[in-house]
Tab-separated table of N, CA and C in Angstrom:
chain	number	residue	atom	x	y	z
A	356	MET	N	-8.634	13.172	-28.210
A	356	MET	CA	-7.622	13.692	-27.301
A	356	MET	C	-6.721	14.637	-28.097
A	357	GLY	N	-6.364	15.750	-27.493
A	357	GLY	CA	-5.496	16.729	-28.141
A	357	GLY	C	-4.057	16.252	-28.177
A	358	VAL	N	-3.212	17.080	-28.742
A	358	VAL	CA	-1.787	16.767	-28.846
A	358	VAL	C	-1.144	16.906	-27.468
A	359	MET	N	-0.362	15.926	-27.084
A	359	MET	CA	0.356	15.958	-25.815
A	359	MET	C	1.433	17.023	-25.898
A	360	LYS	N	1.552	17.812	-24.815
A	360	LYS	CA	2.576	18.857	-24.774
A	360	LYS	C	3.518	18.606	-23.611
A	361	ASN	N	4.767	19.028	-23.789
A	361	ASN	CA	5.752	18.869	-22.713
A	361	ASN	C	5.637	20.033	-21.723
A	362	ALA	N	6.525	20.053	-20.725
A	362	ALA	CA	6.467	21.071	-19.672
A	362	ALA	C	6.628	22.489	-20.213
A	363	GLU	N	7.311	22.647	-21.330
A	363	GLU	CA	7.508	23.974	-21.929
A	363	GLU	C	6.357	24.377	-22.852
A	364	GLY	N	5.398	23.476	-23.057
A	364	GLY	CA	4.247	23.788	-23.893
A	364	GLY	C	4.378	23.387	-25.348
A	365	TYR	N	5.492	22.732	-25.712
A	365	TYR	CA	5.684	22.285	-27.089
A	365	TYR	C	5.022	20.922	-27.309
A	366	ALA	N	4.571	20.689	-28.527
A	366	ALA	CA	3.977	19.393	-28.869
A	366	ALA	C	4.998	18.288	-28.648
A	367	ASP	N	4.564	17.184	-28.045
A	367	ASP	CA	5.447	16.041	-27.762
A	367	ASP	C	4.710	14.762	-28.171
A	368	PRO	N	4.609	14.506	-29.487
A	368	PRO	CA	3.834	13.355	-29.950
A	368	PRO	C	4.413	12.006	-29.525
A	369	THR	N	5.719	11.915	-29.351
A	369	THR	CA	6.319	10.635	-28.942
A	369	THR	C	5.844	10.246	-27.550
A	370	ALA	N	5.942	11.148	-26.602
A	370	ALA	CA	5.471	10.875	-25.239
A	370	ALA	C	3.966	10.632	-25.237
A	371	GLY	N	3.244	11.408	-26.024
A	371	GLY	CA	1.797	11.234	-26.105
A	371	GLY	C	1.412	9.851	-26.596
A	372	GLU	N	2.108	9.378	-27.613
A	372	GLU	CA	1.832	8.037	-28.147
A	372	GLU	C	2.187	6.961	-27.132
A	373	ALA	N	3.301	7.109	-26.426
A	373	ALA	CA	3.707	6.129	-25.403
A	373	ALA	C	2.662	6.052	-24.292
A	374	ILE	N	2.183	7.188	-23.850
A	374	ILE	CA	1.158	7.209	-22.800
A	374	ILE	C	-0.141	6.602	-23.315
A	375	ARG	N	-0.508	6.901	-24.538
A	375	ARG	CA	-1.727	6.334	-25.114
A	375	ARG	C	-1.659	4.816	-25.167
A	376	ARG	N	-0.522	4.295	-25.619
A	376	ARG	CA	-0.366	2.833	-25.716
A	376	ARG	C	-0.372	2.173	-24.343
A	377	ALA	N	0.310	2.780	-23.382
A	377	ALA	CA	0.386	2.197	-22.041
A	377	ALA	C	-0.959	2.241	-21.334
A	378	SER	N	-1.769	3.233	-21.620
A	378	SER	CA	-3.020	3.395	-20.883
A	378	SER	C	-4.102	2.409	-21.304
A	379	ARG	N	-3.873	1.634	-22.328
A	379	ARG	CA	-4.892	0.658	-22.719
A	379	ARG	C	-4.929	-0.529	-21.765
A	380	PHE	N	-3.921	-0.666	-20.922
A	380	PHE	CA	-3.911	-1.723	-19.920
A	380	PHE	C	-4.227	-1.122	-18.563
A	381	ARG	N	-5.133	-1.746	-17.851
A	381	ARG	CA	-5.444	-1.277	-16.508
A	381	ARG	C	-4.496	-1.928	-15.512
A	382	PHE	N	-4.502	-1.417	-14.291
A	382	PHE	CA	-3.661	-1.979	-13.236
A	382	PHE	C	-3.971	-3.459	-13.049
A	383	ARG	N	-2.931	-4.256	-12.870
A	383	ARG	CA	-3.077	-5.686	-12.577
A	383	ARG	C	-2.186	-6.020	-11.390
A	384	PRO	N	-2.767	-6.554	-10.311
A	384	PRO	CA	-1.923	-6.946	-9.186
A	384	PRO	C	-1.046	-8.143	-9.550
A	385	ILE	N	0.075	-8.258	-8.879
A	385	ILE	CA	0.987	-9.385	-9.092
A	385	ILE	C	0.655	-10.458	-8.061
A	386	VAL	N	0.374	-11.664	-8.543
A	386	VAL	CA	0.040	-12.770	-7.650
A	386	VAL	C	1.031	-13.916	-7.836
A	387	TYR	N	1.284	-14.598	-6.758
A	387	TYR	CA	2.210	-15.728	-6.733
A	387	TYR	C	1.397	-17.000	-6.933
A	388	ILE	N	1.751	-17.793	-7.930
A	388	ILE	CA	1.067	-19.053	-8.204
A	388	ILE	C	1.778	-20.173	-7.451
A	389	CYS	N	1.068	-20.769	-6.538
A	389	CYS	CA	1.562	-21.861	-5.700
A	389	CYS	C	0.831	-23.126	-6.145
A	390	SER	N	1.554	-24.084	-6.697
A	390	SER	CA	0.945	-25.338	-7.137
A	390	SER	C	1.996	-26.434	-7.071
A	391	PRO	N	1.555	-27.694	-7.098
A	391	PRO	CA	2.523	-28.792	-6.996
A	391	PRO	C	3.550	-28.781	-8.120
A	392	TYR	N	4.777	-29.141	-7.768
A	392	TYR	CA	5.826	-29.371	-8.759
A	392	TYR	C	6.361	-30.797	-8.615
A	393	SER	N	6.654	-31.202	-7.396
A	393	SER	CA	7.231	-32.537	-7.160
A	393	SER	C	6.219	-33.627	-7.498
A	394	GLY	N	6.733	-34.827	-7.704
A	394	GLY	CA	5.879	-35.946	-8.095
A	394	GLY	C	5.900	-36.087	-9.601
A	395	ASP	N	4.754	-35.947	-10.211
A	395	ASP	CA	4.637	-36.023	-11.665
A	395	ASP	C	5.009	-34.649	-12.244
A	396	ILE	N	6.299	-34.415	-12.404
A	396	ILE	CA	6.804	-33.097	-12.796
A	396	ILE	C	6.260	-32.656	-14.151
A	397	GLU	N	6.172	-33.552	-15.099
A	397	GLU	CA	5.669	-33.183	-16.426
A	397	GLU	C	4.226	-32.683	-16.347
A	398	ARG	N	3.377	-33.455	-15.693
A	398	ARG	CA	1.970	-33.045	-15.558
A	398	ARG	C	1.851	-31.778	-14.715
A	399	ASN	N	2.595	-31.712	-13.618
A	399	ASN	CA	2.507	-30.550	-12.738
A	399	ASN	C	2.993	-29.276	-13.422
A	400	THR	N	3.974	-29.402	-14.289
A	400	THR	CA	4.444	-28.251	-15.052
A	400	THR	C	3.349	-27.778	-16.010
A	401	GLU	N	2.702	-28.711	-16.677
A	401	GLU	CA	1.605	-28.347	-17.584
A	401	GLU	C	0.466	-27.687	-16.820
A	402	MET	N	0.150	-28.204	-15.637
A	402	MET	CA	-0.916	-27.601	-14.834
A	402	MET	C	-0.511	-26.208	-14.366
A	403	ALA	N	0.752	-26.012	-13.997
A	403	ALA	CA	1.223	-24.680	-13.572
A	403	ALA	C	1.055	-23.675	-14.718
A	404	LYS	N	1.299	-24.117	-15.935
A	404	LYS	CA	1.073	-23.247	-17.093
A	404	LYS	C	-0.409	-22.883	-17.209
A	405	ARG	N	-1.270	-23.865	-16.991
A	405	ARG	CA	-2.719	-23.614	-17.072
A	405	ARG	C	-3.170	-22.673	-15.966
A	406	TYR	N	-2.636	-22.866	-14.753
A	406	TYR	CA	-2.988	-21.972	-13.641
A	406	TYR	C	-2.537	-20.543	-13.955
A	407	SER	N	-1.360	-20.416	-14.519
A	407	SER	CA	-0.828	-19.094	-14.862
A	407	SER	C	-1.690	-18.426	-15.933
A	408	ARG	N	-2.094	-19.184	-16.935
A	408	ARG	CA	-2.977	-18.647	-17.987
A	408	ARG	C	-4.314	-18.217	-17.391
A	409	TYR	N	-4.843	-19.033	-16.497
A	409	TYR	CA	-6.097	-18.702	-15.809
A	409	TYR	C	-5.948	-17.375	-15.071
A	410	ALA	N	-4.821	-17.185	-14.408
A	410	ALA	CA	-4.576	-15.947	-13.667
A	410	ALA	C	-4.569	-14.743	-14.605
A	411	VAL	N	-3.913	-14.876	-15.749
A	411	VAL	CA	-3.904	-13.786	-16.739
A	411	VAL	C	-5.342	-13.471	-17.155
A	412	ASP	N	-6.111	-14.517	-17.419
A	412	ASP	CA	-7.506	-14.326	-17.827
A	412	ASP	C	-8.343	-13.681	-16.721
A	413	GLU	N	-7.923	-13.856	-15.477
A	413	GLU	CA	-8.613	-13.241	-14.337
A	413	GLU	C	-8.158	-11.807	-14.082
A	414	GLY	N	-7.209	-11.312	-14.882
A	414	GLY	CA	-6.807	-9.920	-14.786
A	414	GLY	C	-5.663	-9.621	-13.843
A	415	VAL	N	-4.824	-10.625	-13.564
A	415	VAL	CA	-3.666	-10.409	-12.701
A	415	VAL	C	-2.386	-10.781	-13.451
A	416	ILE	N	-1.259	-10.446	-12.856
A	416	ILE	CA	0.046	-10.824	-13.402
A	416	ILE	C	0.554	-11.993	-12.568
A	417	PRO	N	0.592	-13.198	-13.133
A	417	PRO	CA	1.045	-14.352	-12.354
A	417	PRO	C	2.567	-14.481	-12.335
A	418	ILE	N	3.079	-14.833	-11.177
A	418	ILE	CA	4.491	-15.177	-11.021
A	418	ILE	C	4.515	-16.640	-10.581
A	419	THR	N	5.157	-17.488	-11.384
A	419	THR	CA	5.159	-18.932	-11.139
A	419	THR	C	6.601	-19.420	-11.157
A	420	PRO	N	7.325	-19.274	-10.029
A	420	PRO	CA	8.752	-19.598	-10.014
A	420	PRO	C	9.084	-21.040	-10.405
A	421	HIS	N	8.211	-21.988	-10.075
A	421	HIS	CA	8.543	-23.383	-10.399
A	421	HIS	C	8.412	-23.696	-11.889
A	422	LEU	N	8.000	-22.734	-12.679
A	422	LEU	CA	8.108	-22.872	-14.137
A	422	LEU	C	9.455	-22.365	-14.630
A	423	MET	N	10.082	-21.509	-13.846
A	423	MET	CA	11.323	-20.867	-14.266
A	423	MET	C	12.564	-21.504	-13.624
A	424	PHE	N	12.590	-21.646	-12.317
A	424	PHE	CA	13.799	-22.089	-11.624
A	424	PHE	C	14.340	-23.443	-12.104
A	425	PRO	N	13.490	-24.435	-12.383
A	425	PRO	CA	14.032	-25.719	-12.852
A	425	PRO	C	14.781	-25.635	-14.185
A	426	LEU	N	14.614	-24.541	-14.907
A	426	LEU	CA	15.330	-24.386	-16.177
A	426	LEU	C	16.824	-24.213	-15.975
A	427	TYR	N	17.218	-23.702	-14.795
A	427	TYR	CA	18.642	-23.430	-14.583
A	427	TYR	C	19.151	-23.784	-13.189
A	428	MET	N	18.308	-24.382	-12.377
A	428	MET	CA	18.753	-24.793	-11.045
A	428	MET	C	18.626	-26.310	-10.920
A	429	THR	N	19.478	-26.887	-10.078
A	429	THR	CA	19.458	-28.331	-9.884
A	429	THR	C	18.634	-28.692	-8.647
A	430	GLU	N	18.290	-29.960	-8.543
A	430	GLU	CA	17.555	-30.458	-7.376
A	430	GLU	C	18.350	-30.219	-6.091
A	431	GLU	N	19.678	-30.243	-6.188
A	431	GLU	CA	20.526	-29.999	-5.015
A	431	GLU	C	20.411	-28.559	-4.510
A	432	GLU	N	19.890	-27.674	-5.334
A	432	GLU	CA	19.718	-26.273	-4.957
A	432	GLU	C	18.292	-25.961	-4.480
A	433	ARG	N	17.576	-27.002	-4.086
A	433	ARG	CA	16.173	-26.831	-3.676
A	433	ARG	C	16.021	-25.822	-2.549
A	434	ASP	N	16.882	-25.873	-1.540
A	434	ASP	CA	16.787	-24.928	-0.421
A	434	ASP	C	16.961	-23.490	-0.912
A	435	LEU	N	17.900	-23.283	-1.812
A	435	LEU	CA	18.099	-21.950	-2.373
A	435	LEU	C	16.866	-21.527	-3.175
A	436	ALA	N	16.319	-22.450	-3.952
A	436	ALA	CA	15.121	-22.141	-4.740
A	436	ALA	C	13.956	-21.768	-3.821
A	437	MET	N	13.791	-22.487	-2.723
A	437	MET	CA	12.713	-22.160	-1.777
A	437	MET	C	12.940	-20.784	-1.147
A	438	PHE	N	14.183	-20.462	-0.839
A	438	PHE	CA	14.507	-19.138	-0.311
A	438	PHE	C	14.111	-18.066	-1.327
A	439	MET	N	14.447	-18.312	-2.589
A	439	MET	CA	14.122	-17.359	-3.646
A	439	MET	C	12.610	-17.270	-3.854
A	440	ASP	N	11.914	-18.410	-3.731
A	440	ASP	CA	10.448	-18.410	-3.823
A	440	ASP	C	9.841	-17.457	-2.801
A	441	ILE	N	10.288	-17.569	-1.560
A	441	ILE	CA	9.736	-16.736	-0.489
A	441	ILE	C	10.084	-15.260	-0.727
A	442	ALA	N	11.281	-14.988	-1.222
A	442	ALA	CA	11.654	-13.608	-1.534
A	442	ALA	C	10.714	-13.024	-2.584
A	443	ILE	N	10.406	-13.806	-3.602
A	443	ILE	CA	9.481	-13.348	-4.649
A	443	ILE	C	8.072	-13.200	-4.080
A	444	LEU	N	7.632	-14.188	-3.314
A	444	LEU	CA	6.301	-14.136	-2.709
A	444	LEU	C	6.129	-12.869	-1.878
A	445	SER	N	7.181	-12.462	-1.188
A	445	SER	CA	7.090	-11.269	-0.330
A	445	SER	C	6.799	-9.995	-1.127
A	446	LYS	N	7.035	-10.017	-2.422
A	446	LYS	CA	6.800	-8.853	-3.278
A	446	LYS	C	5.424	-8.875	-3.955
A	447	CYS	N	4.704	-9.974	-3.789
A	447	CYS	CA	3.406	-10.127	-4.447
A	447	CYS	C	2.273	-9.648	-3.541
A	448	SER	N	1.143	-9.327	-4.160
A	448	SER	CA	0.003	-8.853	-3.373
A	448	SER	C	-0.893	-9.985	-2.902
A	449	GLU	N	-0.832	-11.135	-3.584
A	449	GLU	CA	-1.676	-12.273	-3.213
A	449	GLU	C	-0.936	-13.575	-3.478
A	450	LEU	N	-1.395	-14.619	-2.787
A	450	LEU	CA	-0.949	-15.991	-3.037
A	450	LEU	C	-2.146	-16.755	-3.569
A	451	TRP	N	-1.992	-17.400	-4.715
A	451	TRP	CA	-3.037	-18.258	-5.254
A	451	TRP	C	-2.546	-19.695	-5.133
A	452	VAL	N	-3.245	-20.486	-4.333
A	452	VAL	CA	-2.919	-21.896	-4.130
A	452	VAL	C	-3.784	-22.690	-5.095
A	453	CYS	N	-3.130	-23.353	-6.039
A	453	CYS	CA	-3.849	-24.029	-7.117
A	453	CYS	C	-3.644	-25.535	-7.046
A	454	GLY	N	-4.701	-26.267	-7.349
A	454	GLY	CA	-4.612	-27.717	-7.382
A	454	GLY	C	-5.308	-28.347	-6.190
A	455	ASP	N	-5.227	-29.667	-6.146
A	455	ASP	CA	-5.981	-30.414	-5.146
A	455	ASP	C	-5.119	-31.075	-4.080
A	456	ARG	N	-3.828	-30.779	-4.084
A	456	ARG	CA	-2.970	-31.311	-3.023
A	456	ARG	C	-1.930	-30.262	-2.661
A	457	ILE	N	-1.485	-30.341	-1.420
A	457	ILE	CA	-0.496	-29.396	-0.905
A	457	ILE	C	0.812	-30.152	-0.677
A	458	THR	N	1.878	-29.721	-1.343
A	458	THR	CA	3.190	-30.340	-1.157
A	458	THR	C	3.930	-29.631	-0.013
A	459	LYS	N	5.056	-30.190	0.366
A	459	LYS	CA	5.875	-29.590	1.423
A	459	LYS	C	6.298	-28.159	1.053
A	460	GLY	N	6.725	-27.966	-0.178
A	460	GLY	CA	7.127	-26.637	-0.632
A	460	GLY	C	5.966	-25.660	-0.627
A	461	MET	N	4.795	-26.118	-1.063
A	461	MET	CA	3.615	-25.269	-1.049
A	461	MET	C	3.240	-24.870	0.374
A	462	LYS	N	3.357	-25.825	1.296
A	462	LYS	CA	3.023	-25.527	2.697
A	462	LYS	C	3.909	-24.418	3.239
A	463	ALA	N	5.185	-24.425	2.885
A	463	ALA	CA	6.096	-23.362	3.334
A	463	ALA	C	5.644	-22.010	2.782
A	464	GLU	N	5.209	-21.987	1.534
A	464	GLU	CA	4.737	-20.744	0.927
A	464	GLU	C	3.432	-20.273	1.583
A	465	ILE	N	2.540	-21.198	1.840
A	465	ILE	CA	1.267	-20.870	2.497
A	465	ILE	C	1.517	-20.356	3.907
A	466	ASP	N	2.406	-21.028	4.628
A	466	ASP	CA	2.730	-20.605	6.004
A	466	ASP	C	3.316	-19.192	6.012
A	467	TYR	N	4.176	-18.896	5.052
A	467	TYR	CA	4.753	-17.556	4.969
A	467	TYR	C	3.652	-16.525	4.717
A	468	ALA	N	2.772	-16.816	3.765
A	468	ALA	CA	1.685	-15.888	3.439
A	468	ALA	C	0.793	-15.647	4.667
A	469	LYS	N	0.509	-16.715	5.400
A	469	LYS	CA	-0.308	-16.567	6.619
A	469	LYS	C	0.401	-15.685	7.633
A	470	SER	N	1.703	-15.879	7.797
A	470	SER	CA	2.456	-15.088	8.779
A	470	SER	C	2.458	-13.607	8.434
A	471	LYS	N	2.308	-13.291	7.155
A	471	LYS	CA	2.282	-11.895	6.694
A	471	LYS	C	0.852	-11.390	6.463
A	472	GLU	N	-0.126	-12.250	6.812
A	472	GLU	CA	-1.544	-11.917	6.613
A	472	GLU	C	-1.840	-11.516	5.175
A	473	MET	N	-1.204	-12.245	4.267
A	473	MET	CA	-1.365	-12.005	2.834
A	473	MET	C	-2.681	-12.623	2.349
A	474	LYS	N	-3.354	-11.921	1.480
A	474	LYS	CA	-4.568	-12.466	0.884
A	474	LYS	C	-4.212	-13.745	0.145
A	475	THR	N	-4.964	-14.806	0.430
A	475	THR	CA	-4.702	-16.116	-0.173
A	475	THR	C	-5.992	-16.637	-0.797
A	476	ARG	N	-5.886	-17.110	-2.011
A	476	ARG	CA	-7.031	-17.643	-2.744
A	476	ARG	C	-6.736	-19.096	-3.101
A	477	TYR	N	-7.692	-19.980	-2.840
A	477	TYR	CA	-7.546	-21.400	-3.175
A	477	TYR	C	-8.378	-21.697	-4.420
A	478	ILE	N	-7.741	-22.333	-5.402
A	478	ILE	CA	-8.393	-22.613	-6.672
A	478	ILE	C	-8.263	-24.107	-6.972
A	479	ALA	N	-9.398	-24.789	-7.055
A	479	ALA	CA	-9.415	-26.228	-7.321
A	479	ALA	C	-9.011	-26.499	-8.768
A	480	GLU	N	-8.359	-27.627	-8.965
A	480	GLU	CA	-7.944	-28.027	-10.314
A	480	GLU	C	-9.132	-28.113	-11.254
A	481	GLU	N	-10.242	-28.625	-10.765
A	481	GLU	CA	-11.412	-28.786	-11.637
A	481	GLU	C	-11.936	-27.448	-12.170
A	482	LYS	N	-11.750	-26.371	-11.411
A	482	LYS	CA	-12.177	-25.057	-11.892
A	482	LYS	C	-11.366	-24.644	-13.124
A	483	ILE	N	-10.088	-24.971	-13.138
A	483	ILE	CA	-9.221	-24.635	-14.265
A	483	ILE	C	-9.501	-25.556	-15.443
A	484	CYS	N	-9.669	-26.825	-15.162
A	484	CYS	CA	-9.826	-27.831	-16.223
A	484	CYS	C	-11.179	-27.745	-16.925
A	485	THR	N	-12.157	-27.102	-16.320
A	485	THR	CA	-13.469	-27.003	-16.947
A	485	THR	C	-13.660	-25.716	-17.714
A	486	LYS	N	-12.639	-24.840	-17.711
A	486	LYS	CA	-12.748	-23.562	-18.446
A	486	LYS	C	-12.577	-23.783	-19.925
């Protein structure tokens, strides 16, 4: 590849290098990871991490709010967290439902995705655990 030039025709190696580095990554859609949190929180958190890693390996950018929100929100703020979940989900291109059970919170996310005719993918726990 030749030297990158700016609009005036002068060499612009800084911009050229930035574009070269950025172009090594292809487009990745943003997907919302929907998986159990309530119940066995420790195990479910570990599984959410595994689902998120699986998503990265599948070539997407995973967004997993239930890995983040519990770090700074309380159980009393659950309604607010669910509101924020749906706001984030609305910005994603797909919903990935992971695991072998559907919780109340997951059902709300699935129902929202259905109402928006969002592409939804169901991924069994065993598919992740056998990788």
